[in-house]
Amino acid sequence: MKRLAALILAVLMLFAAASAVYASPLDEALPAACQGASEWAEDEIAEAAELGFIPRTLADNLKSGITRAEFAKAAVFFLAAQFRVENESLLSARFGIGPENLESPFSDVSDVYVDVAYAYGVIAGRGNGIFDPDSLITREEAAKILMNTYRAYALTESDEPDASIEPDDAGLRFSDRDAVSEWARADVRTVSDWGVMNGVSATEFDPKGTYTREQCFITFLRLWKKAPCSRAKGTAKNLLTYGEVMDSITRLEFYKEFMRVETSRFTLVYFCQTTGRPGNVYCYIVWKDGGFRDVFDELPDAFLYDFDRSVPEGVKADENGDATFDCVADAETGKTVRYRIEAERGRIVREGMPEPSDFLRMTVGEIRERFGEPKLEYSEHGPGAPVYSLASVPGVFLLFTGFMMDEPLTDERIPAVVLLGEEYGEKWQGVKVGESIDLHSYDGWKSAVFSVMDGTAHIGRPVGGLILTCVVVNPFPVPSEDEENVDWAEWERLYLGIPQGDIAQIRIGRKEK
């Protein structure tokens, strides 16, 4: 399954270069807690989201049943976390560490996540080339997939109970054990013994009953925490060793290293590939106990492009295996902001300031209590997505969708997008590339600048000192101003003059002064 280590990062570099400009079109893990979970599930759902187990496309309707294809996708996200690599690294053999053969054995589904899950032995079909992707998964199927996922990343299976379990075996403690299919009995017993899956009651397992999205994510979380082998316990497999990853980086053609920082837990490599012309710049965390992560997008722009002057003291390791650096936030005053590179999560956070993703899971009431009253930044004529700032958190702009400028900002609302100013490196978090949205939720047509070229719509709107630009494919056409028989009042009411479609890119740029 492992490909030549020398191939691994050559293609990853190409992906990183694109992701530095706009978000990956591949499905991404939710960086914050989901809304709408059952009360009993809220804490565990929040923890699963923080660990990256929840795909964005499965983050709503958490109480609804989960299909076989959706469960396979969740399993792939969980595998990536156990291997401590980005999800993209498992989706194509081009990345060097994913399965070599992703040809689907199923005739009724075309889904890369299903293909990857099959390649790792996580899922199987119904027979005769049928996977049945849209059927709701049963509880005994969920138990089987949970254990197959465990076997894909675990270093040993010695802690599993004996697979030969008779129907009346006392180890399978449920009164309805006779209803558990023979192929699932050992796995039902194991997930029950480990406390990963509970019954629907103290005595019944309900093997043919269906499973919900929130149950899926919670049981993966419990597998992470309670199973004998786990990345959380330092006992998961590594797809590539630390040495193989470092060799792959340093042997890249036209490799030029700007900086290398060693801590007790990881190596930070900041480098570029260049042929004498300006090259592509990258920054990777490579964990010494296995795994790697691209952190280029999380670094402030000053660090990336003017390191010698903007980070005067360099990056320093500390006793915890983390690293810190002070970055100049204001060239005129020399004011610096401290950043921490966390070894545990491989994240770069700004010390003393909330992480931007925190706002995506907070209600307005919670924001008001912690950070003060949001200030409305834009009240141009015409409806549009209100954008608010916070006096106590400079550089953060909260964008709310789905209501008009003159509506009150109620305590229950949650930001849809967080736009980040210079203090945070002029980036954005929230809605991702590839999602289909009503763009009028983002921009009132009278305050936006847009053009349509080659079937794409380019829409720009000033946001504080920044410009938010959406590039949209499959746009709904905007009538020409010269076009006759257009009810412009009705158009404004329904569409606000902004085409709807699928986001191809979202960019943040500095507004001309």
Coordinates of N, CA and C in Angstrom, one line a residue, residues 380-496:
E380 N -25.0 49.9 3.8 CA -25.2 50.5 2.5 C -26.7 50.2 2.1
H381 N -27.2 51.1 1.2 CA -28.6 50.9 0.7 C -28.7 49.5 0.1
G382 N -29.8 48.9 0.2 CA -30.0 47.6 -0.4 C -29.7 46.5 0.6
P383 N -30.3 45.4 0.5 CA -30.1 44.3 1.4 C -28.8 43.6 1.1
G384 N -28.2 42.9 2.1 CA -27.0 42.2 1.9 C -26.6 41.5 3.2
A385 N -25.5 40.8 3.2 CA -25.1 40.1 4.4 C -24.4 41.1 5.3
P386 N -25.0 41.3 6.5 CA -24.4 42.2 7.5 C -23.0 41.7 7.9
V387 N -22.0 42.7 8.0 CA -20.7 42.4 8.5 C -20.4 43.2 9.7
Y388 N -19.9 42.5 10.8 CA -19.7 43.1 12.1 C -18.3 43.0 12.5
S389 N -17.8 43.9 13.3 CA -16.5 43.9 13.8 C -16.6 43.8 15.4
L390 N -15.5 43.5 16.0 CA -15.4 43.5 17.5 C -14.3 44.4 17.9
A391 N -14.6 45.3 18.8 CA -13.6 46.3 19.3 C -12.5 45.5 20.0
S392 N -12.8 44.5 20.7 CA -11.8 43.8 21.5 C -11.0 42.8 20.8
V393 N -11.4 42.5 19.5 CA -10.6 41.5 18.7 C -10.4 42.1 17.3
P394 N -9.4 43.0 17.2 CA -9.1 43.7 15.9 C -8.7 42.7 14.9
G395 N -9.2 42.9 13.7 CA -8.8 42.1 12.5 C -9.8 41.0 12.3
V396 N -10.9 40.8 13.1 CA -11.9 39.8 12.9 C -13.2 40.5 12.4
F397 N -13.7 40.0 11.3 CA -15.0 40.5 10.8 C -16.0 39.3 10.7
L398 N -17.1 39.5 11.3 CA -18.1 38.4 11.3 C -19.2 38.7 10.3
L399 N -19.4 37.7 9.4 CA -20.3 37.9 8.3 C -21.5 37.0 8.6
F400 N -22.7 37.6 8.6 CA -23.9 36.8 8.9 C -24.8 36.7 7.6
T401 N -25.4 35.6 7.3 CA -26.2 35.4 6.2 C -27.6 35.1 6.5
G402 N -28.5 35.3 5.6 CA -29.9 34.9 5.7 C -30.8 35.9 6.3
F403 N -30.4 37.2 6.5 CA -31.3 38.2 7.0 C -30.8 39.6 6.5
M404 N -31.7 40.5 6.6 CA -31.4 41.8 6.0 C -30.7 42.8 7.0
M405 N -30.1 43.8 6.4 CA -29.4 44.8 7.2 C -30.2 45.4 8.4
D406 N -31.5 45.6 8.1 CA -32.2 46.3 9.2 C -32.8 45.4 10.2
E407 N -32.5 44.1 10.1 CA -33.0 43.1 11.1 C -32.1 43.2 12.3
P408 N -32.6 43.0 13.5 CA -31.8 42.9 14.7 C -30.9 41.7 14.7
L409 N -29.7 41.9 15.3 CA -28.8 40.7 15.4 C -29.1 40.0 16.7
T410 N -29.9 38.9 16.6 CA -30.4 38.3 17.8 C -29.3 37.4 18.4
D411 N -29.5 37.0 19.7 CA -28.5 36.2 20.4 C -28.3 34.8 19.8
E412 N -29.3 34.3 19.1 CA -29.2 33.0 18.6 C -28.4 32.8 17.3
R413 N -28.2 33.9 16.6 CA -27.5 33.8 15.3 C -26.0 33.4 15.5
I414 N -25.5 32.7 14.4 CA -24.1 32.2 14.4 C -23.5 32.7 13.1
P415 N -22.2 33.2 13.2 CA -21.6 33.7 11.9 C -21.5 32.6 10.9
A416 N -21.6 33.0 9.6 CA -21.4 32.0 8.6 C -20.0 32.0 8.1
V417 N -19.3 33.2 8.1 CA -17.9 33.3 7.6 C -17.2 34.3 8.6
V418 N -16.0 34.0 8.9 CA -15.1 34.9 9.6 C -14.0 35.4 8.6
L419 N -14.0 36.7 8.4 CA -13.0 37.3 7.6 C -11.9 37.9 8.5
L420 N -10.7 37.7 8.1 CA -9.6 38.0 8.9 C -8.7 39.1 8.3
G421 N -8.5 40.2 9.1 CA -7.7 41.3 8.6 C -6.2 41.0 8.7
E422 N -5.4 42.1 8.6 CA -4.0 42.0 8.6 C -3.4 41.3 9.8
E423 N -4.1 41.5 11.0 CA -3.6 41.0 12.2 C -3.6 39.4 12.2
Y424 N -4.5 38.9 11.4 CA -4.5 37.4 11.3 C -4.1 36.9 9.9
G425 N -3.4 37.7 9.1 CA -2.9 37.3 7.9 C -3.8 37.3 6.7
E426 N -4.9 38.1 6.8 CA -5.8 38.4 5.7 C -6.3 37.1 5.1
K427 N -7.0 36.3 5.9 CA -7.5 35.0 5.4 C -9.0 35.0 5.8
W428 N -9.6 33.9 5.5 CA -11.0 33.7 5.8 C -11.3 32.3 6.3
Q429 N -12.4 32.1 7.1 CA -12.8 30.8 7.5 C -14.3 30.7 7.4
G430 N -14.8 29.6 7.1 CA -16.2 29.4 7.1 C -16.7 28.6 5.9
V431 N -17.5 29.1 5.1 CA -18.0 28.4 3.9 C -16.9 28.1 3.0
K432 N -16.9 26.9 2.5 CA -15.7 26.4 1.7 C -16.0 26.3 0.2
V433 N -14.9 26.3 -0.5 CA -14.9 26.2 -2.0 C -15.7 24.9 -2.3
G434 N -16.5 25.0 -3.4 CA -17.2 23.8 -3.8 C -18.6 23.8 -3.3
E435 N -18.9 24.5 -2.2 CA -20.3 24.6 -1.7 C -21.2 25.4 -2.6
S436 N -22.4 25.0 -2.7 CA -23.4 25.8 -3.5 C -24.1 26.7 -2.5
I437 N -24.1 28.0 -2.8 CA -24.8 29.0 -1.9 C -25.6 30.0 -2.7
D438 N -26.4 30.7 -2.1 CA -27.1 31.9 -2.6 C -26.2 33.0 -2.3
L439 N -25.5 33.5 -3.4 CA -24.6 34.6 -3.1 C -25.2 35.9 -2.7
H440 N -26.5 36.0 -2.9 CA -27.1 37.2 -2.4 C -27.1 37.3 -0.9
S441 N -26.9 36.1 -0.2 CA -26.7 36.1 1.2 C -25.4 36.8 1.6
Y442 N -24.5 36.9 0.7 CA -23.2 37.5 1.0 C -23.1 39.0 0.5
D443 N -23.7 39.4 -0.5 CA -23.5 40.7 -1.1 C -24.8 41.3 -1.6
G444 N -25.1 42.5 -1.1 CA -26.2 43.3 -1.7 C -25.7 43.7 -3.1
W445 N -26.6 43.6 -4.1 CA -26.1 43.8 -5.4 C -25.7 45.3 -5.7
K446 N -26.3 46.2 -4.9 CA -26.0 47.6 -5.2 C -24.6 48.0 -4.6
S447 N -24.0 47.1 -3.7 CA -22.7 47.5 -3.1 C -21.6 46.5 -3.6
A448 N -22.0 45.6 -4.5 CA -21.0 44.6 -5.0 C -20.6 45.0 -6.4
V449 N -19.4 44.6 -6.7 CA -18.9 44.8 -8.1 C -18.8 43.4 -8.7
F450 N -19.4 43.1 -9.8 CA -19.3 41.8 -10.4 C -19.2 41.9 -11.9
S451 N -18.7 40.8 -12.5 CA -18.6 40.7 -13.9 C -18.8 39.2 -14.2
V452 N -19.2 38.9 -15.4 CA -19.4 37.5 -15.9 C -18.5 37.3 -17.1
M453 N -17.6 36.3 -17.0 CA -16.7 36.0 -18.1 C -16.6 34.5 -18.2
D454 N -16.8 34.0 -19.4 CA -16.6 32.6 -19.7 C -17.4 31.7 -18.8
G455 N -18.6 32.1 -18.5 CA -19.5 31.3 -17.7 C -19.2 31.3 -16.2
T456 N -18.4 32.2 -15.8 CA -18.1 32.4 -14.3 C -18.4 33.8 -13.9
A457 N -18.9 34.0 -12.7 CA -19.2 35.3 -12.2 C -18.1 35.7 -11.2
H458 N -17.6 36.9 -11.3 CA -16.5 37.4 -10.4 C -17.2 38.5 -9.6
I459 N -17.2 38.3 -8.3 CA -18.0 39.2 -7.4 C -17.1 39.7 -6.3
G460 N -16.9 41.0 -6.2 CA -16.1 41.6 -5.2 C -16.9 42.6 -4.3
R461 N -16.6 42.5 -3.0 CA -17.2 43.4 -2.1 C -16.2 43.9 -1.0
P462 N -16.1 45.2 -0.8 CA -15.2 45.7 0.3 C -15.7 45.2 1.6
V463 N -14.8 44.8 2.4 CA -15.0 44.4 3.8 C -13.9 45.0 4.7
G464 N -14.2 46.1 5.3 CA -13.2 46.8 6.1 C -12.1 47.2 5.2
G465 N -10.9 46.8 5.5 CA -9.7 47.2 4.7 C -9.4 46.1 3.7
L466 N -10.3 45.1 3.5 CA -10.1 44.0 2.6 C -11.1 44.0 1.5
I467 N -10.8 43.1 0.5 CA -11.8 42.8 -0.5 C -12.1 41.3 -0.5
L468 N -13.4 41.0 -0.3 CA -13.8 39.6 -0.5 C -14.2 39.4 -1.9
T469 N -13.6 38.4 -2.6 CA -13.9 38.1 -3.9 C -14.4 36.6 -4.1
C470 N -15.5 36.4 -4.7 CA -16.0 35.1 -5.0 C -15.9 34.8 -6.5
V471 N -15.4 33.7 -6.9 CA -15.5 33.3 -8.3 C -16.5 32.2 -8.3
V472 N -17.5 32.3 -9.1 CA -18.7 31.4 -9.1 C -18.8 30.8 -10.5
V473 N -19.1 29.5 -10.5 CA -19.4 28.8 -11.7 C -20.9 28.5 -11.7
N474 N -21.4 28.2 -12.9 CA -22.8 28.0 -13.1 C -23.7 29.1 -12.6
P475 N -23.4 30.3 -12.9 CA -24.1 31.4 -12.3 C -25.5 31.6 -12.9
F476 N -26.4 32.0 -12.1 CA -27.7 32.4 -12.7 C -27.5 33.8 -13.4
P477 N -27.9 33.9 -14.6 CA -27.6 35.1 -15.4 C -28.2 36.4 -14.8
V478 N -27.5 37.5 -14.8 CA -28.0 38.8 -14.4 C -28.5 39.5 -15.6
P479 N -29.7 40.0 -15.6 CA -30.2 40.8 -16.7 C -29.4 42.0 -17.0
S480 N -29.3 42.3 -18.3 CA -28.6 43.6 -18.7 C -29.5 44.8 -18.3
E481 N -28.8 45.9 -18.0 CA -29.5 47.1 -17.6 C -30.3 47.6 -18.8
D482 N -29.9 47.3 -20.0 CA -30.7 47.7 -21.2 C -31.8 46.8 -21.6
E483 N -31.9 45.7 -20.9 CA -32.9 44.7 -21.3 C -34.3 45.2 -20.9
E484 N -35.2 45.0 -21.9 CA -36.5 45.5 -21.6 C -37.4 44.4 -20.9
N485 N -38.5 44.8 -20.4 CA -39.5 43.9 -19.8 C -38.9 43.2 -18.6
V486 N -38.0 43.8 -17.8 CA -37.4 43.2 -16.6 C -38.1 43.9 -15.4
D487 N -38.7 43.2 -14.6 CA -39.3 43.7 -13.4 C -38.1 43.8 -12.3
W488 N -37.4 45.0 -12.3 CA -36.2 45.1 -11.5 C -36.6 45.1 -10.0
A489 N -37.7 45.5 -9.6 CA -38.1 45.4 -8.2 C -38.3 44.0 -7.8
E490 N -38.9 43.2 -8.7 CA -39.0 41.8 -8.4 C -37.7 41.1 -8.4
W491 N -36.8 41.4 -9.4 CA -35.5 40.9 -9.4 C -34.7 41.1 -8.1
E492 N -34.8 42.4 -7.7 CA -34.0 42.7 -6.5 C -34.6 41.9 -5.3
R493 N -35.9 41.8 -5.3 CA -36.5 41.1 -4.1 C -36.1 39.6 -4.1
L494 N -36.1 39.0 -5.3 CA -35.8 37.6 -5.3 C -34.3 37.2 -5.3
Y495 N -33.6 38.0 -6.1 CA -32.2 37.6 -6.4 C -31.2 38.6 -5.9
L496 N -31.6 39.8 -5.7 CA -30.7 40.9 -5.3 C -29.6 41.1 -6.3

